[in-house]
Amino acid sequence: MMEQLIHYVWKHKLFPLKGLQTTDGQAIEVIDPGLPNRNAGPDFFNAKVKIGGTLWVGNVEIHLRSSDWYLHHHDRDPHYDNVILHVAESIDLAVKTSRGDYPPQMRLAIPETVREHYQELLSTDDYPACYRIIPNLSKLMIHAWMNALQAERLEQKAHAITERLQSCNGSWELAYFVTLARNYGFSINGDAFETWAKVLPLHDVGHHRDDLMQVEAFFLGQAGLLELDTIPKRYQQEALNDSYYQRLKTEYQYLSHKFQLHPMDANQWRFLRLRPQNFPHIRISQLANLYYEQRSGLSCLLECETIKQARELLSTQVTAYWETHYMFGIESKRSEKRLTKASLDLQIINTVIPILFAYGKHKSNEKLCERAFDFLEALKAEHNHIVQMWEKVGLSVETAGDSQALIQLKKEYCDPKDCLRCRIGYEYLKAQSVSTPTMGEMEKGDISNNRN
């Protein structure tokens, strides 16, 4: 719990900004603490810290004691090799990366006033500062702002697809597949899946499309997941005795030589905090099945005029081997491991709708753009911590359009503290003199929800 407090202090820069030094006496200036990371890897991304007069941009790791670096095995994890500063309340050891480097360290003393109000600080940090006035805002104002946020988020996703299209040499088919693959990573492995899709030579795979085992060998081999050292040591012997694993390896060696393939770095895959059904092996097998059945092409997607048709198109399961495995050498209870309805709907929200919108804009096809917005209104709202937070402070969230708008609000306005561009922030600044309830009162239900 105390480590959470150190994270809070660092995130909000609640410490003296002058006189900061590394353990070896270099002056430190914290320009930007970075963005909090909820998944595996360093605690803060893209921090900007000036050390000894040199500006560093990178990741920051935070612990209660510096020796926790070794307790958490960061000295063996390549994900921590680019840490530019290690922060701890107590510095009891020098820390070392897997490359043998020694990141600079800084002792962060928690101000006593912050320590005293620890629980209050942690609870209010989960809510935007404007939460108090939300129940009093007009329905018209909220409706207009939500519509603007929804359109802004869709434009942002379309822009990302356009950039992806350029990296795919103008191929919409490939840009669609890369987008689909990225969203199979469900945020934690999104970057890894995009990297994988870009090193997957779909043109070459197409020559072997009638053989599902060869397709899977292509897919898993290019992911680097056929290498023995990607399997936990306690299961490696079982994998070596696994006939399907050996067949895939042999087949990939042949294909690799034939097409001069180069797999991605398997260290990019993350397994921490993943449920087994979300392991890369499972998701890649599902994609292999989808590709083999010729349901991963853009033309098929453009023919979908309803949510039901889109779900049916993207509905897939693992190949036979993975019905009894989550990883090579590890048997599991038999299961088809299909994409759930919730997962399919996330694919529609994050892949189908943005592709329809981006392709529609590219072709000046208003019907495709309208279909994208129709799909957003037809799908139910997503259920995640961001949506739940907004519901708790009084906003109505019914459709996927609503949830996408509120995700945009949280990520693009609340997190970077860009309140001056936010319409709710403007209303909050006008209402400074209004008497406001405490978070404790809200949690007890003393504020009535404004259902729009």
Tab-separated table of C-alpha atoms in Angstrom:
chain	number	residue	atom	x	y	z
A	1	MET	CA	0.000	0.000	0.000
A	2	MET	CA	2.833	2.400	0.771
A	3	GLU	CA	4.236	1.847	-2.720
A	4	GLN	CA	0.898	3.101	-4.106
A	5	LEU	CA	1.433	6.282	-2.106
A	6	ILE	CA	4.873	6.795	-3.643
A	7	HIS	CA	3.280	6.342	-7.088
A	8	TYR	CA	0.690	8.970	-6.187
A	9	VAL	CA	3.310	11.432	-4.956
A	10	TRP	CA	5.379	10.959	-8.118
A	11	LYS	CA	2.374	11.174	-10.458
A	12	HIS	CA	1.198	14.495	-9.000
A	13	LYS	CA	4.690	15.873	-8.225
A	14	LEU	CA	3.785	16.281	-4.552
A	15	PHE	CA	7.382	16.741	-3.466
A	16	PRO	CA	9.897	19.617	-3.344
A	17	LEU	CA	10.881	20.307	-6.949
A	18	LYS	CA	14.186	21.949	-6.014
A	19	GLY	CA	17.264	20.352	-4.531
A	20	LEU	CA	16.535	16.891	-5.992
A	21	GLN	CA	19.597	14.723	-6.534
A	22	THR	CA	20.566	11.247	-7.624
A	23	THR	CA	22.338	9.040	-5.109
A	24	ASP	CA	25.650	10.029	-6.712
A	25	GLY	CA	24.970	13.765	-6.365
A	26	GLN	CA	23.685	14.764	-9.837
A	27	ALA	CA	20.977	17.455	-9.879
A	28	ILE	CA	17.509	16.287	-10.969
A	29	GLU	CA	14.664	18.294	-12.486
A	30	VAL	CA	11.366	16.449	-13.004
A	31	ILE	CA	9.779	18.082	-16.057
A	32	ASP	CA	7.064	15.460	-16.684
A	33	PRO	CA	6.521	12.410	-14.425
A	34	GLY	CA	5.135	10.435	-17.371
A	35	LEU	CA	1.983	8.369	-17.877
A	36	PRO	CA	1.018	5.637	-15.359
A	37	ASN	CA	1.268	2.079	-16.699
A	38	ARG	CA	-1.423	-0.324	-15.452
A	39	ASN	CA	0.098	-3.370	-17.167
A	40	ALA	CA	3.408	-5.224	-17.103
A	41	GLY	CA	6.558	-3.126	-17.445
A	42	PRO	CA	7.895	0.079	-15.852
A	43	ASP	CA	5.493	2.105	-13.697
A	44	PHE	CA	5.559	5.323	-15.763
A	45	PHE	CA	6.040	5.733	-19.526
A	46	ASN	CA	7.462	8.716	-21.430
A	47	ALA	CA	8.710	10.665	-18.419
A	48	LYS	CA	10.933	13.716	-18.994
A	49	VAL	CA	13.681	14.140	-16.415
A	50	LYS	CA	16.758	16.353	-16.547
A	51	ILE	CA	19.714	14.636	-14.828
A	52	GLY	CA	22.971	16.540	-14.448
A	53	GLY	CA	21.866	19.040	-17.084
A	54	THR	CA	20.956	16.355	-19.682
A	55	LEU	CA	17.317	15.822	-20.656
A	56	TRP	CA	16.230	12.164	-20.594
A	57	VAL	CA	12.943	10.860	-22.016
A	58	GLY	CA	11.907	7.339	-21.067
A	59	ASN	CA	10.479	5.140	-18.343
A	60	VAL	CA	10.544	5.470	-14.558
A	61	GLU	CA	10.271	2.598	-12.081
A	62	ILE	CA	9.162	3.174	-8.488
A	63	HIS	CA	9.594	0.994	-5.383
A	64	LEU	CA	9.355	1.267	-1.616
A	65	ARG	CA	12.978	0.072	-1.339
A	66	SER	CA	15.500	0.018	-4.141
A	67	SER	CA	16.229	-3.664	-3.377
A	68	ASP	CA	12.666	-4.454	-4.551
A	69	TRP	CA	14.135	-4.137	-8.064
A	70	TYR	CA	15.754	-7.527	-7.526
A	71	LEU	CA	12.791	-8.924	-5.583
A	72	HIS	CA	10.649	-8.316	-8.671
A	73	HIS	CA	13.364	-9.727	-11.016
A	74	HIS	CA	13.701	-6.520	-13.051
A	75	ASP	CA	17.421	-7.262	-13.342
A	76	ARG	CA	16.493	-10.152	-15.681
A	77	ASP	CA	13.681	-8.468	-17.633
A	78	PRO	CA	14.577	-6.591	-20.885
A	79	HIS	CA	11.428	-4.461	-20.469
A	80	TYR	CA	13.291	-2.537	-17.737
A	81	ASP	CA	16.478	-1.910	-19.709
A	82	ASN	CA	15.280	1.554	-20.803
A	83	VAL	CA	14.469	2.863	-17.310
A	84	ILE	CA	15.962	6.374	-17.076
A	85	LEU	CA	15.391	6.793	-13.315
A	86	HIS	CA	14.692	4.454	-10.405
A	87	VAL	CA	12.769	6.116	-7.560
A	88	ALA	CA	12.423	4.670	-4.048
A	89	GLU	CA	11.676	5.929	-0.545
A	90	SER	CA	14.632	3.954	0.750
A	91	ILE	CA	17.830	3.415	-1.261
A	92	ASP	CA	19.494	0.290	0.127
A	93	LEU	CA	21.116	-1.137	-3.039
A	94	ALA	CA	22.365	-0.094	-6.467
A	95	VAL	CA	20.223	-1.582	-9.258
A	96	LYS	CA	21.348	-3.281	-12.447
A	97	THR	CA	19.525	-4.006	-15.744
A	98	SER	CA	19.686	-7.187	-17.807
A	99	ARG	CA	22.176	-5.380	-20.076
A	100	GLY	CA	24.455	-4.645	-17.152
A	101	ASP	CA	23.671	-0.919	-16.932
A	102	TYR	CA	23.127	0.915	-13.637
A	103	PRO	CA	20.151	3.326	-13.862
A	104	PRO	CA	20.454	6.484	-11.736
A	105	GLN	CA	18.449	6.384	-8.495
A	106	MET	CA	16.658	9.048	-6.482
A	107	ARG	CA	15.295	8.892	-2.949
A	108	LEU	CA	11.747	10.246	-2.855
A	109	ALA	CA	10.764	11.443	0.615
A	110	ILE	CA	6.978	11.408	1.083
A	111	PRO	CA	5.789	14.708	2.629
A	112	GLU	CA	4.278	14.088	6.053
A	113	THR	CA	1.040	15.918	5.201
A	114	VAL	CA	0.564	13.641	2.208
A	115	ARG	CA	1.222	10.572	4.346
A	116	GLU	CA	-1.362	11.713	6.896
A	117	HIS	CA	-4.106	12.077	4.284
A	118	TYR	CA	-3.107	8.959	2.384
A	119	GLN	CA	-6.516	7.273	2.135
A	120	GLU	CA	-8.244	10.470	1.072
A	121	LEU	CA	-5.659	11.125	-1.619
A	122	LEU	CA	-5.938	7.630	-3.060
A	123	SER	CA	-9.730	7.656	-3.179
A	124	THR	CA	-10.071	11.082	-4.820
A	125	ASP	CA	-7.398	10.203	-7.370
A	126	ASP	CA	-9.869	7.779	-8.978
A	127	TYR	CA	-12.214	10.620	-9.948
A	128	PRO	CA	-11.794	13.754	-12.058
A	129	ALA	CA	-11.791	16.994	-10.078
A	130	CYS	CA	-15.055	18.059	-11.751
A	131	TYR	CA	-17.080	15.089	-10.500
A	132	ARG	CA	-18.966	17.252	-7.993
A	133	ILE	CA	-20.794	19.339	-10.606
A	134	ILE	CA	-21.684	16.588	-13.097
A	135	PRO	CA	-25.122	15.803	-11.584
A	136	ASN	CA	-26.051	19.482	-11.981
A	137	LEU	CA	-25.106	19.884	-15.644
A	138	SER	CA	-27.812	20.273	-18.287
A	139	LYS	CA	-28.724	17.239	-20.359
A	140	LEU	CA	-28.367	19.274	-23.552
A	141	MET	CA	-24.799	20.302	-22.722
A	142	ILE	CA	-23.747	16.737	-21.828
A	143	HIS	CA	-25.444	15.294	-24.925
A	144	ALA	CA	-23.652	17.744	-27.229
A	145	TRP	CA	-20.276	17.126	-25.565
A	146	MET	CA	-20.715	13.331	-25.706
A	147	ASN	CA	-21.500	13.493	-29.442
A	148	ALA	CA	-18.405	15.599	-30.049
A	149	LEU	CA	-16.226	13.217	-28.039
A	150	GLN	CA	-17.602	10.187	-29.888
A	151	ALA	CA	-16.815	11.724	-33.270
A	152	GLU	CA	-13.383	12.855	-32.037
A	153	ARG	CA	-12.481	9.334	-30.902
A	154	LEU	CA	-13.585	7.803	-34.188
A	155	GLU	CA	-11.584	10.393	-36.130
A	156	GLN	CA	-8.571	9.602	-33.962
A	157	LYS	CA	-8.867	5.885	-34.697
A	158	ALA	CA	-9.350	6.573	-38.403
A	159	HIS	CA	-6.183	8.678	-38.388
A	160	ALA	CA	-4.260	5.792	-36.790
A	161	ILE	CA	-5.526	3.480	-39.547
A	162	THR	CA	-4.474	5.978	-42.224
A	163	GLU	CA	-0.960	6.063	-40.754
A	164	ARG	CA	-0.977	2.264	-40.650
A	165	LEU	CA	-2.066	2.237	-44.300
A	166	GLN	CA	1.031	4.230	-45.238
A	167	SER	CA	3.299	1.756	-43.429
A	168	CYS	CA	1.515	-1.019	-45.345
A	169	ASN	CA	2.417	0.566	-48.694
A	170	GLY	CA	-1.168	1.652	-49.371
A	171	SER	CA	-2.673	-1.830	-48.989
A	172	TRP	CA	-6.085	-1.610	-47.306
A	173	GLU	CA	-6.208	-5.402	-46.994
A	174	LEU	CA	-2.995	-5.436	-44.989
A	175	ALA	CA	-3.951	-2.344	-42.972
A	176	TYR	CA	-7.206	-4.065	-42.003
A	177	PHE	CA	-5.439	-7.277	-40.987
A	178	VAL	CA	-2.877	-5.351	-38.908
A	179	THR	CA	-5.692	-3.436	-37.189
A	180	LEU	CA	-7.595	-6.655	-36.527
A	181	ALA	CA	-4.471	-8.324	-35.151
A	182	ARG	CA	-3.602	-5.347	-32.951
A	183	ASN	CA	-6.995	-5.500	-31.290
A	184	TYR	CA	-6.589	-9.225	-30.649
A	185	GLY	CA	-3.956	-8.077	-28.147
A	186	PHE	CA	-6.712	-6.403	-26.087
A	187	SER	CA	-4.425	-3.499	-25.051
A	188	ILE	CA	-1.812	-5.507	-23.099
A	189	ASN	CA	-0.355	-7.157	-26.216
A	190	GLY	CA	-1.657	-4.671	-28.772
A	191	ASP	CA	1.783	-3.363	-29.767
A	192	ALA	CA	3.194	-6.887	-29.994
A	193	PHE	CA	0.337	-8.056	-32.211
A	194	GLU	CA	0.789	-5.090	-34.529
A	195	THR	CA	4.517	-5.826	-34.814
A	196	TRP	CA	3.714	-9.487	-35.510
A	197	ALA	CA	1.155	-8.682	-38.210
A	198	LYS	CA	3.644	-6.413	-39.978
A	199	VAL	CA	6.329	-9.136	-40.148
A	200	LEU	CA	3.808	-11.726	-41.341
A	201	PRO	CA	4.133	-12.071	-45.136
A	202	LEU	CA	0.451	-12.635	-45.972
A	203	HIS	CA	1.254	-12.882	-49.681
A	204	ASP	CA	3.518	-15.863	-48.986
A	205	VAL	CA	1.094	-17.361	-46.460
A	206	GLY	CA	-1.552	-17.224	-49.178
A	207	HIS	CA	0.336	-19.873	-51.164
A	208	HIS	CA	-0.286	-22.317	-48.299
A	209	ARG	CA	-3.762	-21.178	-47.309
A	210	ASP	CA	-5.349	-24.587	-47.950
A	211	ASP	CA	-3.250	-26.210	-45.172
A	212	LEU	CA	-4.270	-25.034	-41.694
A	213	MET	CA	-1.210	-26.526	-40.011
A	214	GLN	CA	1.099	-24.620	-42.368
A	215	VAL	CA	-0.843	-21.408	-41.752
A	216	GLU	CA	-0.426	-21.892	-38.019
A	217	ALA	CA	3.284	-22.640	-38.485
A	218	PHE	CA	3.632	-19.344	-40.378
A	219	PHE	CA	1.685	-17.441	-37.730
A	220	LEU	CA	3.332	-18.878	-34.604
A	221	GLY	CA	6.787	-19.011	-36.173
A	222	GLN	CA	6.756	-15.323	-37.134
A	223	ALA	CA	5.609	-14.554	-33.590
A	224	GLY	CA	8.805	-16.168	-32.289
A	225	LEU	CA	6.698	-18.536	-30.184
A	226	LEU	CA	8.160	-21.734	-31.654
A	227	GLU	CA	11.516	-21.039	-30.005
A	228	LEU	CA	12.137	-23.370	-27.058
A	229	ASP	CA	13.267	-20.584	-24.738
A	230	THR	CA	9.822	-18.933	-24.990
A	231	ILE	CA	8.384	-21.924	-23.105
A	232	PRO	CA	8.749	-21.961	-19.290
A	233	LYS	CA	11.651	-24.241	-18.360
A	234	ARG	CA	9.473	-26.628	-16.375
A	235	TYR	CA	7.461	-27.387	-19.526
A	236	GLN	CA	10.243	-27.507	-22.111
A	237	GLN	CA	10.763	-31.258	-21.919
A	238	GLU	CA	7.035	-31.883	-22.388
A	239	ALA	CA	7.114	-29.571	-25.417
A	240	LEU	CA	10.060	-31.463	-26.916
A	241	ASN	CA	8.010	-34.650	-26.613
A	242	ASP	CA	4.961	-32.941	-28.156
A	243	SER	CA	4.488	-34.185	-31.733
A	244	TYR	CA	2.455	-31.139	-32.844
A	245	TYR	CA	5.067	-28.719	-31.535
A	246	GLN	CA	7.762	-30.624	-33.411
A	247	ARG	CA	5.678	-30.634	-36.617
A	248	LEU	CA	5.161	-26.887	-36.399
A	249	LYS	CA	8.874	-26.270	-35.798
A	250	THR	CA	9.868	-28.480	-38.731
A	251	GLU	CA	7.305	-26.857	-41.003
A	252	TYR	CA	8.367	-23.356	-40.012
A	253	GLN	CA	12.029	-24.163	-40.610
A	254	TYR	CA	11.093	-25.223	-44.135
A	255	LEU	CA	8.916	-22.133	-44.744
A	256	SER	CA	11.510	-19.850	-43.177
A	257	HIS	CA	14.149	-21.103	-45.592
A	258	LYS	CA	11.782	-21.005	-48.564
A	259	PHE	CA	10.600	-17.427	-47.994
A	260	GLN	CA	13.629	-16.067	-46.084
A	261	LEU	CA	11.524	-15.276	-43.014
A	262	HIS	CA	12.683	-13.367	-39.945
A	263	PRO	CA	10.508	-13.737	-36.816
A	264	MET	CA	9.811	-10.906	-34.384
A	265	ASP	CA	11.491	-10.697	-30.990
A	266	ALA	CA	9.404	-12.932	-28.711
A	267	ASN	CA	10.353	-10.777	-25.695
A	268	GLN	CA	7.681	-8.323	-26.852
A	269	TRP	CA	4.912	-10.702	-25.776
A	270	ARG	CA	3.532	-10.121	-22.293
A	271	PHE	CA	1.972	-12.796	-20.098
A	272	LEU	CA	1.772	-11.053	-16.727
A	273	ARG	CA	-1.857	-10.433	-15.610
A	274	LEU	CA	-3.166	-12.320	-18.634
A	275	ARG	CA	-5.825	-14.974	-18.314
A	276	PRO	CA	-4.759	-18.135	-20.169
A	277	GLN	CA	-7.459	-17.648	-22.826
A	278	ASN	CA	-5.744	-14.365	-23.735
A	279	PHE	CA	-2.283	-15.916	-24.195
A	280	PRO	CA	-0.756	-14.981	-27.583
A	281	HIS	CA	-0.768	-18.648	-28.635
A	282	ILE	CA	-4.564	-18.793	-28.281
A	283	ARG	CA	-5.251	-15.491	-30.011
A	284	ILE	CA	-2.872	-16.333	-32.874
A	285	SER	CA	-4.512	-19.728	-33.345
A	286	GLN	CA	-7.918	-18.014	-33.534
A	287	LEU	CA	-6.564	-15.634	-36.165
A	288	ALA	CA	-5.038	-18.548	-38.088
A	289	ASN	CA	-8.465	-20.214	-38.192
A	290	LEU	CA	-10.116	-16.986	-39.314
A	291	TYR	CA	-7.532	-16.546	-42.081
A	292	TYR	CA	-7.759	-20.203	-43.161
A	293	GLU	CA	-11.553	-19.922	-43.476
A	294	GLN	CA	-11.097	-16.771	-45.597
A	295	ARG	CA	-13.046	-14.545	-43.203
A	296	SER	CA	-10.276	-12.026	-42.473
A	297	GLY	CA	-10.479	-10.052	-45.732
A	298	LEU	CA	-11.652	-6.451	-46.087
A	299	SER	CA	-14.190	-7.265	-48.805
A	300	CYS	CA	-15.991	-9.650	-46.430
A	301	LEU	CA	-16.131	-6.953	-43.770
A	302	LEU	CA	-17.527	-4.313	-46.130
A	303	GLU	CA	-20.425	-6.642	-46.949
A	304	CYS	CA	-21.564	-6.704	-43.303
A	305	GLU	CA	-24.561	-4.409	-42.961
A	306	THR	CA	-25.616	-5.443	-39.443
A	307	ILE	CA	-23.978	-6.134	-36.104
A	308	LYS	CA	-25.144	-9.749	-36.349
A	309	GLN	CA	-23.366	-10.215	-39.688
A	310	ALA	CA	-20.162	-8.697	-38.296
A	311	ARG	CA	-20.262	-11.011	-35.268
A	312	GLU	CA	-20.784	-14.038	-37.504
A	313	LEU	CA	-17.910	-13.001	-39.768
A	314	LEU	CA	-15.407	-12.579	-36.929
A	315	SER	CA	-16.597	-15.513	-34.813
A	316	THR	CA	-13.720	-17.959	-34.551
A	317	GLN	CA	-12.149	-20.616	-32.361
A	318	VAL	CA	-8.751	-22.241	-31.903
A	319	THR	CA	-7.381	-25.093	-34.005
A	320	ALA	CA	-7.706	-28.648	-32.652
A	321	TYR	CA	-4.401	-28.731	-30.737
A	322	TRP	CA	-5.175	-25.597	-28.746
A	323	GLU	CA	-8.504	-27.001	-27.576
A	324	THR	CA	-6.443	-28.888	-24.978
A	325	HIS	CA	-3.523	-26.455	-24.552
A	326	TYR	CA	-2.824	-22.850	-23.560
A	327	MET	CA	0.911	-23.137	-24.195
A	328	PHE	CA	3.184	-25.811	-25.650
A	329	GLY	CA	3.770	-28.613	-23.169
A	330	ILE	CA	0.851	-27.629	-20.907
A	331	GLU	CA	-2.346	-29.637	-21.289
A	332	SER	CA	-5.694	-28.183	-20.251
A	333	LYS	CA	-9.323	-29.220	-20.094
A	334	ARG	CA	-10.808	-29.443	-23.605
A	335	SER	CA	-12.469	-26.246	-24.756
A	336	GLU	CA	-13.194	-24.738	-28.177
A	337	LYS	CA	-11.897	-21.404	-26.841
A	338	ARG	CA	-14.190	-19.305	-28.999
A	339	LEU	CA	-14.228	-15.541	-28.878
A	340	THR	CA	-16.950	-14.539	-26.439
A	341	LYS	CA	-19.763	-12.191	-27.456
A	342	ALA	CA	-18.117	-9.460	-25.355
A	343	SER	CA	-14.789	-9.994	-27.158
A	344	LEU	CA	-16.510	-9.954	-30.552
A	345	ASP	CA	-18.225	-6.693	-29.682
A	346	LEU	CA	-14.874	-5.185	-28.670
A	347	GLN	CA	-13.507	-6.224	-32.062
A	348	ILE	CA	-16.447	-4.524	-33.732
A	349	ILE	CA	-15.916	-1.344	-31.669
A	350	ASN	CA	-12.137	-1.202	-32.107
A	351	THR	CA	-11.686	-2.746	-35.560
A	352	VAL	CA	-14.843	-2.966	-37.668
A	353	ILE	CA	-16.278	0.484	-36.918
A	354	PRO	CA	-12.991	2.418	-37.342
A	355	ILE	CA	-12.199	0.540	-40.582
A	356	LEU	CA	-15.667	1.253	-41.998
A	357	PHE	CA	-15.287	4.922	-41.079
A	358	ALA	CA	-11.710	5.285	-42.349
A	359	TYR	CA	-12.370	3.403	-45.595
A	360	GLY	CA	-15.623	5.310	-46.082
A	361	LYS	CA	-13.769	8.628	-45.754
A	362	HIS	CA	-11.053	7.399	-48.125
A	363	LYS	CA	-13.614	6.398	-50.768
A	364	SER	CA	-15.979	9.333	-50.029
A	365	ASN	CA	-18.612	6.717	-49.238
A	366	GLU	CA	-21.044	8.304	-46.777
A	367	LYS	CA	-22.984	5.059	-46.349
A	368	LEU	CA	-19.964	3.317	-44.797
A	369	CYS	CA	-19.378	6.266	-42.441
A	370	GLU	CA	-23.024	6.280	-41.409
A	371	ARG	CA	-22.889	2.518	-40.846
A	372	ALA	CA	-19.980	3.028	-38.468
A	373	PHE	CA	-22.009	5.451	-36.323
A	374	ASP	CA	-25.093	3.187	-36.548
A	375	PHE	CA	-23.037	0.266	-35.206
A	376	LEU	CA	-21.837	2.406	-32.274
A	377	GLU	CA	-25.423	3.230	-31.326
A	378	ALA	CA	-26.609	-0.371	-31.810
A	379	LEU	CA	-24.002	-1.922	-29.476
A	380	LYS	CA	-24.319	-1.827	-25.705
A	381	ALA	CA	-21.769	0.156	-23.704
A	382	GLU	CA	-18.477	-1.446	-22.776
A	383	HIS	CA	-17.879	-2.490	-19.180
A	384	ASN	CA	-14.513	-1.342	-17.871
A	385	HIS	CA	-13.105	0.727	-15.018
A	386	ILE	CA	-13.374	3.991	-16.962
A	387	VAL	CA	-17.057	3.508	-17.784
A	388	GLN	CA	-17.828	2.433	-14.225
A	389	MET	CA	-16.122	5.546	-12.875
A	390	TRP	CA	-18.225	7.877	-15.041
A	391	GLU	CA	-21.417	6.049	-14.131
A	392	LYS	CA	-20.591	6.440	-10.454
A	393	VAL	CA	-20.231	10.218	-10.731
A	394	GLY	CA	-23.570	10.613	-12.490
A	395	LEU	CA	-23.232	10.121	-16.255
A	396	SER	CA	-25.547	7.832	-18.184
A	397	VAL	CA	-23.741	5.220	-20.298
A	398	GLU	CA	-26.019	3.105	-22.480
A	399	THR	CA	-24.471	2.549	-25.913
A	400	ALA	CA	-20.981	1.871	-27.240
A	401	GLY	CA	-21.089	5.421	-28.559
A	402	ASP	CA	-21.466	6.653	-24.970
A	403	SER	CA	-18.663	4.483	-23.618
A	404	GLN	CA	-16.317	5.450	-26.446
A	405	ALA	CA	-17.042	9.136	-25.803
A	406	LEU	CA	-16.262	8.777	-22.106
A	407	ILE	CA	-13.080	6.799	-22.744
A	408	GLN	CA	-12.000	9.679	-24.991
A	409	LEU	CA	-12.852	12.176	-22.248
A	410	LYS	CA	-10.797	10.301	-19.649
A	411	LYS	CA	-7.748	9.595	-21.821
A	412	GLU	CA	-7.514	12.821	-23.811
A	413	TYR	CA	-8.735	15.394	-21.300
A	414	CYS	CA	-8.711	14.111	-17.701
A	415	ASP	CA	-5.436	12.161	-17.735
A	416	PRO	CA	-3.341	14.962	-19.295
A	417	LYS	CA	-5.249	17.535	-17.146
A	418	ASP	CA	-6.388	19.366	-20.282
A	419	CYS	CA	-9.420	20.846	-18.493
A	420	LEU	CA	-9.404	24.130	-20.401
A	421	ARG	CA	-10.387	22.294	-23.614
A	422	CYS	CA	-13.109	20.283	-21.855
A	423	ARG	CA	-16.693	21.572	-21.756
A	424	ILE	CA	-17.224	20.026	-18.326
A	425	GLY	CA	-13.990	21.652	-17.173
A	426	TYR	CA	-15.307	25.007	-18.338
A	427	GLU	CA	-18.513	24.497	-16.369
A	428	TYR	CA	-16.470	23.458	-13.343
A	429	LEU	CA	-14.387	26.639	-13.463
A	430	LYS	CA	-17.591	28.717	-13.589
A	431	ALA	CA	-19.041	26.873	-10.587
A	432	GLN	CA	-16.149	27.332	-8.147
A	433	SER	CA	-18.333	29.110	-5.634
A	434	VAL	CA	-20.974	26.367	-5.565
A	435	SER	CA	-21.061	24.255	-2.407
A	436	THR	CA	-19.872	20.760	-3.300
A	437	PRO	CA	-20.269	17.371	-1.567
A	438	THR	CA	-17.398	15.150	-0.522
A	439	MET	CA	-16.488	11.914	-2.243
A	440	GLY	CA	-17.607	10.077	0.883
A	441	GLU	CA	-21.087	11.585	0.589
A	442	MET	CA	-21.251	10.574	-3.047
A	443	GLU	CA	-20.260	6.990	-2.305
A	444	LYS	CA	-23.053	6.815	0.283
A	445	GLY	CA	-25.521	7.732	-2.435
A	446	ASP	CA	-26.249	11.308	-1.341
A	447	ILE	CA	-25.993	12.570	-4.912
A	448	SER	CA	-28.777	11.707	-7.321
A	449	ASN	CA	-27.613	10.540	-10.748
A	450	ASN	CA	-28.335	12.723	-13.754
A	451	ARG	CA	-29.531	10.134	-16.284
A	452	ASN	CA	-29.407	11.653	-19.706
